[in-house]
Amino acid sequence: MLLVAGALVGWLYDQALLGAFLAALACLGWQLFNLFRLDAWLRTGRLEALPDGSGVWPPVFARIEYMREKARRRRSRWRQLLRELRVSAGAFPDGGVLLNARFEIVNYNTAAERLLSLRKLRDRGQRIDNLLRHPDFVAFISAGDFSRSIELPAPAGGDTWISCFMIPYGLEQRLLLVRDITGIVRLERTRRDFVANASHELRTPLTVIAGYLDALADDPGAPGVWQAPLAEMRSQSVRMTHLLDDLLELSRLESAAPCGLDQVVDIGAMLQRARIEALALPEHPRVVEATIGSTAGLFGNQVELHSVVSNLVSNAVRYTPSEGSISISWNVDATGGHLAVADTGIGIADEDIPRVTERFFRTDRGRLRQAAGTGLGLAIVKHCLRRHDGELEIHSSPGNGSTFICHFPPHRVALT
Ligand code: ADP
């Protein structure tokens, strides 16, 4: 229309083309002017003085204003949500540290700041294992196996203990959950000390009683009717001594540091000896065989590894009828060393398998068959294995026998 109007005005002066050209120029100038204003508003972000414009411009300006207003409202909603999240994360009693794929700290809450002694300005962007330098934590991060939690003293020192659990989320991001477990650790320490002290204190009077019982049993002048009760009392005092020895052994294993790597134990020879010892036990199964698939040894403690083998083998003997069989084996592969004791005995019910390594846990069948056990053998095995970085795997089914496999990691295997 502007062009036509320009051409008409030009035509009145016999210059229709010039008129149209000047009108086109004015139109272009107007659009450029509005574009320039739009650019200025977008750059400064100040839209309060929204220009009126004309032609196509007012709806464009209005649309932009509407979109910016919507974005502003959305931003303030997010900000509010973030504030609420921060406040609720701050009220959380457990510490949470957000880590990126390189284990660098992205954010953390107040509890994490307190438990890990983090400083806002200094520690954001730092690798978590540069700040938490406990060897167990460094090994936990470098191993990358986050299926279990670890316990360690808090970096602030004192008597505070923390447990750390890593939860992967998003794209290679992780949430490190930190919990104050000082109370649990103290309780556990008190329990351990109590058991160790009580066992130690009970040992002396028991030795005296056992001594008098031996003397009475050997006394030719003792009345004949005393013999049966004396024999029962002696067997019970022997059982109590075993119980106290096992409790003391467990307390020692629980508080001792992991076994070093300076001694090599010949597992093949140990299993051959265990086979001979099993055949010397009363009511042993007819077949006891040992298969030594590797000459490799294990880095660890001879006495503790012997305790593992003898507990597993004596259980196999006690819970297998004499017509059954026992096989003991030692194999090494790329995943480490594997020591197995398998029997064709009474077996263990599925629901009892996770509990057999608990102290004093005895299955109903086990209780019926053997009153003499202390119920501590497998707990001792578990602790000895833990001190050798090993794990116990149990396969069993009632009536079909049981297999106990001790897995040791490759760094414990001493290849010859
Ligand atoms: P215990 O002195 O009672 O044998 P352990 O800790 O060695 O104590 O074993 C715990 C329980 O696990 C036993 O009471 C028994 O019920 C069960 N158990 C252990 N080894 C075997 C096995 N080879 N076959 C069947 N049951 C077993």
Coordinates of C-alpha atoms and ligand atoms in Angstrom, one line a residue:
M1 CA 0.0 0.0 0.0
L2 CA 2.8 2.4 0.9
L3 CA 4.5 1.6 -2.5
V4 CA 1.2 2.2 -4.4
A5 CA 0.7 5.5 -2.4
G6 CA 4.3 6.6 -3.2
A7 CA 3.8 5.7 -6.8
L8 CA 0.5 7.7 -7.0
V9 CA 2.1 10.8 -5.3
G10 CA 5.0 10.5 -7.8
W11 CA 2.6 10.1 -10.7
L12 CA 1.0 13.5 -9.8
Y13 CA 4.5 14.9 -10.3
D14 CA 5.2 12.7 -13.3
Q15 CA 7.7 10.7 -11.2
A16 CA 5.8 7.5 -10.3
L17 CA 8.9 5.3 -10.2
L18 CA 10.8 7.7 -7.9
G19 CA 7.7 8.0 -5.7
A20 CA 7.5 4.2 -5.3
F21 CA 11.3 3.9 -4.7
L22 CA 11.2 6.6 -2.0
A23 CA 8.2 4.9 -0.4
A24 CA 10.2 1.5 -0.4
L25 CA 13.2 3.3 1.1
A26 CA 11.0 4.7 3.9
C27 CA 9.5 1.3 4.6
L28 CA 12.9 -0.3 4.8
G29 CA 14.2 2.4 7.1
W30 CA 11.2 1.8 9.5
Q31 CA 11.8 -1.9 9.6
L32 CA 15.5 -1.4 10.3
F33 CA 14.7 1.1 13.0
N34 CA 12.4 -1.4 14.7
L35 CA 14.9 -4.2 14.3
F36 CA 17.5 -2.0 16.0
R37 CA 15.1 -1.3 18.9
L38 CA 14.3 -5.0 19.3
D39 CA 18.0 -5.8 19.4
A40 CA 18.6 -3.1 22.0
W41 CA 15.8 -4.5 24.2
L42 CA 16.9 -8.1 23.9
R43 CA 20.5 -7.1 24.8
T44 CA 19.7 -4.9 27.8
G45 CA 16.8 -7.1 28.9
R46 CA 14.8 -4.0 29.8
L47 CA 11.4 -4.5 28.3
E48 CA 9.4 -2.2 30.6
A49 CA 9.5 0.5 27.9
L50 CA 7.9 -1.8 25.3
P51 CA 7.8 0.2 22.1
D52 CA 4.4 0.6 20.3
G53 CA 5.7 0.1 16.9
S54 CA 3.3 -0.4 14.0
G55 CA 2.6 -2.8 11.2
V56 CA 4.0 -6.3 12.0
W57 CA 6.0 -5.2 15.0
P58 CA 3.5 -4.8 17.9
P59 CA 2.5 -8.5 17.9
V60 CA 6.2 -9.5 17.7
F61 CA 7.0 -7.3 20.7
A62 CA 4.0 -8.6 22.6
R63 CA 4.9 -12.2 21.8
I64 CA 8.5 -11.7 23.0
E65 CA 7.3 -9.9 26.1
Y66 CA 4.9 -12.8 26.8
M67 CA 7.7 -15.5 26.4
R68 CA 10.1 -13.6 28.6
E69 CA 7.5 -13.2 31.3
K70 CA 6.8 -16.9 31.2
A71 CA 10.5 -17.7 31.4
R72 CA 10.9 -15.3 34.3
R73 CA 8.0 -16.9 36.2
R74 CA 9.5 -20.4 35.5
R75 CA 12.9 -19.3 36.7
S76 CA 11.5 -17.9 39.9
R77 CA 9.6 -21.2 40.5
W78 CA 12.8 -23.2 40.0
R79 CA 14.7 -20.9 42.3
Q80 CA 12.0 -21.4 45.0
L81 CA 12.1 -25.2 44.5
L82 CA 15.9 -25.2 44.7
R83 CA 15.8 -23.1 47.9
E84 CA 13.3 -25.6 49.4
L85 CA 15.5 -28.6 48.3
R86 CA 18.5 -26.9 49.8
V87 CA 16.7 -26.3 53.1
S88 CA 15.4 -29.9 53.3
A89 CA 18.8 -31.4 52.3
G90 CA 20.3 -29.2 55.0
A91 CA 17.9 -30.6 57.6
F92 CA 18.8 -34.1 56.6
P93 CA 20.8 -35.8 59.4
D94 CA 23.0 -37.8 56.9
G95 CA 25.6 -36.1 54.8
G96 CA 25.2 -36.1 51.0
V97 CA 27.9 -35.2 48.5
L98 CA 27.2 -34.9 44.8
L99 CA 30.1 -36.1 42.7
N100 CA 30.7 -35.9 39.0
A101 CA 32.1 -38.6 36.8
R102 CA 35.7 -37.7 37.9
F103 CA 34.7 -37.9 41.6
E104 CA 34.9 -34.2 42.0
I105 CA 32.6 -32.5 44.5
V106 CA 29.7 -30.7 42.8
N107 CA 27.6 -29.9 45.9
Y108 CA 27.0 -31.1 49.5
N109 CA 24.7 -30.5 52.4
T110 CA 25.3 -29.2 55.9
A111 CA 25.7 -32.6 57.5
A112 CA 28.4 -33.6 54.9
E113 CA 30.2 -30.3 55.6
R114 CA 30.2 -31.2 59.3
L115 CA 31.1 -34.9 59.0
L116 CA 33.7 -34.5 56.3
S117 CA 35.1 -31.1 57.5
L118 CA 34.4 -29.6 54.0
R119 CA 35.0 -25.9 53.3
K120 CA 32.7 -24.2 50.8
L121 CA 35.1 -22.0 48.9
R122 CA 38.0 -24.4 49.1
D123 CA 36.6 -27.8 48.4
R124 CA 34.1 -27.5 45.6
G125 CA 35.6 -29.0 42.4
Q126 CA 38.2 -31.1 44.4
R127 CA 38.4 -34.9 44.0
I128 CA 36.7 -36.5 47.1
D129 CA 39.7 -38.8 47.7
N130 CA 42.0 -35.8 47.9
L131 CA 40.1 -34.6 50.9
L132 CA 39.2 -38.0 52.5
R133 CA 42.6 -39.6 52.4
H134 CA 41.9 -42.6 54.6
P135 CA 43.5 -45.7 52.8
D136 CA 40.3 -47.6 53.0
F137 CA 38.3 -44.8 51.3
V138 CA 41.0 -44.3 48.6
A139 CA 40.9 -48.1 47.9
F140 CA 37.0 -48.0 47.9
I141 CA 37.1 -45.2 45.2
S142 CA 39.7 -46.8 43.1
A143 CA 38.1 -50.3 43.2
G144 CA 34.9 -48.9 41.9
D145 CA 32.8 -51.6 43.6
F146 CA 30.0 -49.6 45.3
S147 CA 27.7 -52.5 46.2
R148 CA 28.8 -52.2 49.9
S149 CA 29.4 -49.4 52.3
I150 CA 32.7 -48.8 54.2
E151 CA 33.3 -47.6 57.7
L152 CA 36.1 -45.2 58.7
P153 CA 37.1 -42.6 61.2
A154 CA 35.8 -39.1 60.4
P155 CA 38.5 -36.8 59.0
A156 CA 37.9 -34.2 61.8
G157 CA 39.5 -36.7 64.2
G158 CA 38.2 -37.4 67.7
D159 CA 36.2 -40.5 68.2
T160 CA 33.7 -39.9 65.4
W161 CA 33.1 -42.8 62.9
I162 CA 31.3 -42.5 59.6
S163 CA 30.0 -45.0 57.1
C164 CA 30.1 -44.1 53.4
F165 CA 27.8 -45.5 50.7
M166 CA 27.9 -44.5 47.0
I167 CA 24.8 -44.3 44.9
P168 CA 25.2 -43.9 41.1
Y169 CA 22.7 -41.7 39.4
G170 CA 22.3 -39.7 36.1
L171 CA 25.1 -39.7 33.6
E172 CA 28.1 -41.1 35.6
Q173 CA 27.2 -39.0 38.6
R174 CA 27.3 -40.2 42.1
L175 CA 25.8 -39.4 45.5
L176 CA 28.1 -40.2 48.4
L177 CA 25.9 -40.8 51.5
V178 CA 27.8 -40.3 54.8
R179 CA 26.3 -41.4 58.1
D180 CA 27.5 -40.8 61.7
I181 CA 27.9 -44.3 63.2
T182 CA 29.9 -43.3 66.3
G183 CA 27.1 -44.7 68.6
I184 CA 27.0 -48.1 66.8
V185 CA 30.8 -48.4 66.8
R186 CA 31.0 -47.6 70.5
L187 CA 28.3 -50.1 71.3
E188 CA 30.0 -52.7 69.2
R189 CA 33.4 -52.0 71.0
T190 CA 31.7 -52.3 74.4
R191 CA 30.2 -55.6 73.3
R192 CA 33.5 -56.9 72.1
D193 CA 35.3 -55.8 75.2
F194 CA 32.7 -57.3 77.4
V195 CA 32.8 -60.7 75.7
A196 CA 36.6 -60.7 75.7
N197 CA 36.9 -59.7 79.4
A198 CA 34.1 -62.0 80.6
S199 CA 35.7 -65.0 78.7
H200 CA 39.1 -64.1 80.1
E201 CA 37.8 -63.8 83.7
L202 CA 35.8 -67.1 83.4
R203 CA 38.8 -69.1 82.2
T204 CA 40.7 -69.0 85.5
P205 CA 37.9 -70.4 87.7
L206 CA 37.0 -72.9 85.0
T207 CA 40.7 -74.2 85.0
V208 CA 40.5 -74.6 88.8
I209 CA 37.2 -76.5 88.6
A210 CA 38.5 -78.7 85.7
G211 CA 41.7 -79.4 87.8
Y212 CA 39.7 -80.6 90.8
L213 CA 37.4 -82.7 88.6
D214 CA 40.4 -84.4 87.1
A215 CA 41.9 -85.0 90.5
L216 CA 38.6 -86.4 91.8
A217 CA 38.1 -88.7 88.7
D218 CA 41.7 -90.0 89.2
D219 CA 41.2 -90.6 92.9
P220 CA 40.9 -94.3 93.6
G221 CA 39.1 -93.6 96.9
A222 CA 36.2 -91.8 95.1
P223 CA 32.9 -93.7 95.5
G224 CA 31.8 -95.6 92.4
V225 CA 28.5 -93.7 92.1
W226 CA 30.5 -90.5 91.6
Q227 CA 32.1 -91.8 88.4
A228 CA 29.2 -91.0 85.9
P229 CA 28.4 -87.5 87.2
L230 CA 32.2 -86.8 87.4
A231 CA 32.6 -87.9 83.7
E232 CA 29.6 -85.7 82.7
M233 CA 31.0 -82.7 84.6
R234 CA 34.5 -83.2 83.0
S235 CA 33.0 -83.3 79.5
Q236 CA 30.9 -80.2 80.2
S237 CA 34.0 -78.4 81.6
V238 CA 35.9 -79.3 78.4
R239 CA 33.0 -78.0 76.3
M240 CA 33.0 -74.7 78.3
T241 CA 36.8 -74.4 77.8
H242 CA 36.3 -74.8 74.1
L243 CA 33.6 -72.2 74.1
L244 CA 35.7 -69.7 76.0
D245 CA 38.7 -70.4 73.7
D246 CA 36.5 -69.8 70.7
L247 CA 35.0 -66.6 72.1
L248 CA 38.5 -65.3 72.9
E249 CA 39.7 -66.2 69.4
L250 CA 36.7 -64.4 67.9
S251 CA 37.4 -61.2 69.9
R252 CA 41.0 -61.3 68.9
L253 CA 40.1 -61.8 65.2
E254 CA 37.6 -58.9 65.3
S255 CA 40.0 -56.3 66.7
A256 CA 43.2 -57.4 64.8
A257 CA 44.4 -55.6 61.7
P258 CA 44.2 -57.6 58.3
C259 CA 46.9 -60.2 57.9
G260 CA 50.1 -59.1 56.3
L261 CA 51.5 -60.4 53.0
D262 CA 54.9 -61.4 54.3
Q263 CA 54.3 -65.2 55.1
V264 CA 53.4 -67.8 52.5
V265 CA 51.2 -70.7 53.6
D266 CA 51.4 -74.0 51.7
I267 CA 47.7 -74.7 51.2
G268 CA 48.3 -78.1 49.4
A269 CA 50.2 -79.5 52.4
M270 CA 47.7 -78.1 54.8
L271 CA 44.8 -79.8 53.0
Q272 CA 46.6 -83.1 52.9
R273 CA 47.2 -82.9 56.7
A274 CA 43.5 -81.9 57.2
R275 CA 42.5 -85.1 55.2
I276 CA 44.6 -87.3 57.6
E277 CA 43.2 -85.5 60.6
A278 CA 39.6 -86.0 59.3
L279 CA 40.2 -89.7 58.9
A280 CA 41.5 -89.8 62.6
L281 CA 38.2 -88.3 63.9
P282 CA 35.6 -90.7 65.3
E283 CA 32.7 -91.5 63.1
H284 CA 34.3 -90.0 60.0
P285 CA 32.8 -90.7 56.6
R286 CA 34.3 -93.6 54.7
V287 CA 35.6 -91.5 51.8
V288 CA 37.7 -88.3 52.5
E289 CA 39.6 -87.1 49.5
A290 CA 41.8 -84.1 48.8
T291 CA 42.4 -82.7 45.3
I292 CA 45.2 -80.2 45.1
G293 CA 44.9 -78.5 41.7
S294 CA 47.6 -75.9 42.2
T295 CA 51.0 -75.7 44.0
A296 CA 50.4 -72.0 44.7
G297 CA 50.3 -70.9 48.3
L298 CA 48.5 -68.1 50.1
F299 CA 49.9 -64.9 51.7
G300 CA 48.6 -64.9 55.2
N301 CA 48.7 -66.5 58.6
Q302 CA 49.3 -70.2 59.0
V303 CA 47.4 -70.6 62.3
E304 CA 44.3 -68.7 61.0
L305 CA 44.2 -70.5 57.7
H306 CA 44.6 -73.8 59.5
S307 CA 41.6 -72.8 61.7
V308 CA 39.5 -72.1 58.6
V309 CA 40.3 -75.5 57.1
S310 CA 40.0 -77.5 60.4
N311 CA 36.6 -75.8 61.2
L312 CA 35.2 -76.6 57.8
V313 CA 36.5 -80.1 57.7
S314 CA 35.4 -81.0 61.3
N315 CA 31.9 -79.6 60.4
A316 CA 31.9 -81.8 57.3
V317 CA 32.8 -84.8 59.4
R318 CA 30.2 -84.1 62.1
Y319 CA 27.3 -83.4 59.7
T320 CA 28.0 -86.3 57.2
P321 CA 27.0 -89.9 58.0
S322 CA 29.8 -92.5 57.8
E323 CA 28.5 -93.9 54.5
G324 CA 28.9 -90.4 52.9
S325 CA 32.0 -88.7 51.5
I326 CA 34.0 -85.5 51.9
S327 CA 36.1 -83.8 49.3
I328 CA 38.6 -81.0 50.0
S329 CA 40.1 -79.1 47.1
W330 CA 42.4 -76.1 46.2
N331 CA 42.4 -74.4 42.8
V332 CA 43.8 -71.2 41.4
D333 CA 42.5 -69.3 38.4
A334 CA 42.5 -65.7 37.1
T335 CA 39.9 -64.6 39.8
G336 CA 42.1 -65.9 42.7
G337 CA 42.4 -69.0 44.9
H338 CA 39.5 -71.2 45.8
L339 CA 39.5 -73.6 48.7
A340 CA 36.5 -75.8 48.9
V341 CA 35.2 -78.4 51.4
A342 CA 32.2 -80.4 50.1
D343 CA 30.3 -83.1 51.8
T344 CA 27.3 -85.4 51.1
G345 CA 25.9 -84.9 54.6
I346 CA 22.6 -83.6 56.0
G347 CA 22.8 -80.2 54.2
I348 CA 21.3 -76.9 55.3
A349 CA 17.9 -75.4 54.5
D350 CA 17.9 -72.4 52.2
E351 CA 16.6 -70.0 54.8
D352 CA 19.4 -71.0 57.3
I353 CA 22.3 -70.5 54.8
P354 CA 22.7 -66.7 55.3
R355 CA 22.6 -67.2 59.1
V356 CA 25.1 -70.1 59.7
T357 CA 28.1 -67.7 60.1
E358 CA 26.3 -65.9 63.0
R359 CA 27.6 -66.6 66.5
F360 CA 25.8 -69.4 68.2
F361 CA 23.5 -70.0 65.3
R362 CA 22.7 -73.7 64.8
T363 CA 20.2 -75.2 62.4
D364 CA 17.6 -77.5 64.0
R365 CA 19.1 -80.5 62.2
G366 CA 22.6 -79.5 63.3
R367 CA 21.3 -79.1 66.9
L368 CA 19.8 -82.6 66.8
R369 CA 22.8 -84.2 65.4
Q370 CA 25.6 -82.6 67.4
A371 CA 25.3 -81.1 70.8
A372 CA 29.0 -80.8 71.2
G373 CA 29.7 -78.0 68.8
T374 CA 30.1 -74.4 70.1
G375 CA 28.2 -72.7 67.3
L376 CA 31.2 -70.4 66.8
G377 CA 33.1 -72.4 64.2
L378 CA 31.8 -70.7 61.0
A379 CA 31.9 -67.2 62.7
I380 CA 35.6 -67.8 63.3
V381 CA 36.0 -69.0 59.6
K382 CA 34.2 -65.8 58.4
H383 CA 36.5 -63.5 60.5
C384 CA 39.7 -65.3 59.5
L385 CA 38.7 -65.0 55.8
R386 CA 37.9 -61.3 56.2
R387 CA 41.4 -60.8 57.6
H388 CA 42.7 -62.5 54.4
D389 CA 40.5 -60.4 52.1
G390 CA 38.5 -63.6 51.4
E391 CA 34.9 -64.5 51.2
L392 CA 32.8 -67.6 52.1
E393 CA 30.4 -69.0 49.6
I394 CA 27.9 -71.7 50.7
H395 CA 25.9 -74.0 48.6
S396 CA 23.7 -76.5 50.3
S397 CA 20.4 -78.3 50.2
P398 CA 18.9 -80.6 52.9
G399 CA 19.7 -84.2 52.3
N400 CA 22.2 -83.5 49.5
G401 CA 25.2 -82.2 51.3
S402 CA 27.0 -78.8 51.5
T403 CA 29.9 -77.1 49.8
F404 CA 31.8 -74.3 51.5
I405 CA 34.1 -72.4 49.2
C406 CA 36.6 -69.8 50.4
H407 CA 37.5 -67.3 47.7
F408 CA 40.8 -65.4 48.0
P409 CA 41.6 -62.5 45.7
P410 CA 44.6 -62.8 43.3
H411 CA 46.9 -60.5 45.4
R412 CA 46.7 -63.1 48.2
V413 CA 47.8 -66.0 45.9
A414 CA 51.5 -66.8 46.1
L415 CA 52.4 -68.4 42.7
T416 CA 55.4 -70.7 42.9
Ligands
ADP1 P1 28.8 -75.8 65.3 O1 29.9 -75.9 66.3 O2 27.4 -75.9 65.8 O3 29.1 -76.8 64.2 P2 29.4 -73.8 63.3 O4 29.5 -72.3 63.4 O5 30.6 -74.5 62.8 O6 28.9 -74.3 64.7 O7 28.2 -74.2 62.4 C1 27.0 -73.5 62.6 C2 25.8 -74.4 62.1 O8 25.9 -74.5 60.7 C3 25.9 -75.8 62.6 O9 25.3 -75.9 63.9 C4 25.1 -76.6 61.6 O10 23.8 -76.5 61.9 C5 25.4 -75.9 60.3 N1 26.5 -76.5 59.6 C6 27.8 -76.1 59.5 N2 28.5 -76.9 58.7 C7 27.7 -77.8 58.2 C8 27.8 -78.9 57.3 N3 28.9 -79.2 56.7 N4 26.6 -79.6 57.0 C9 25.5 -79.3 57.5 N5 25.3 -78.3 58.4 C10 26.4 -77.5 58.7

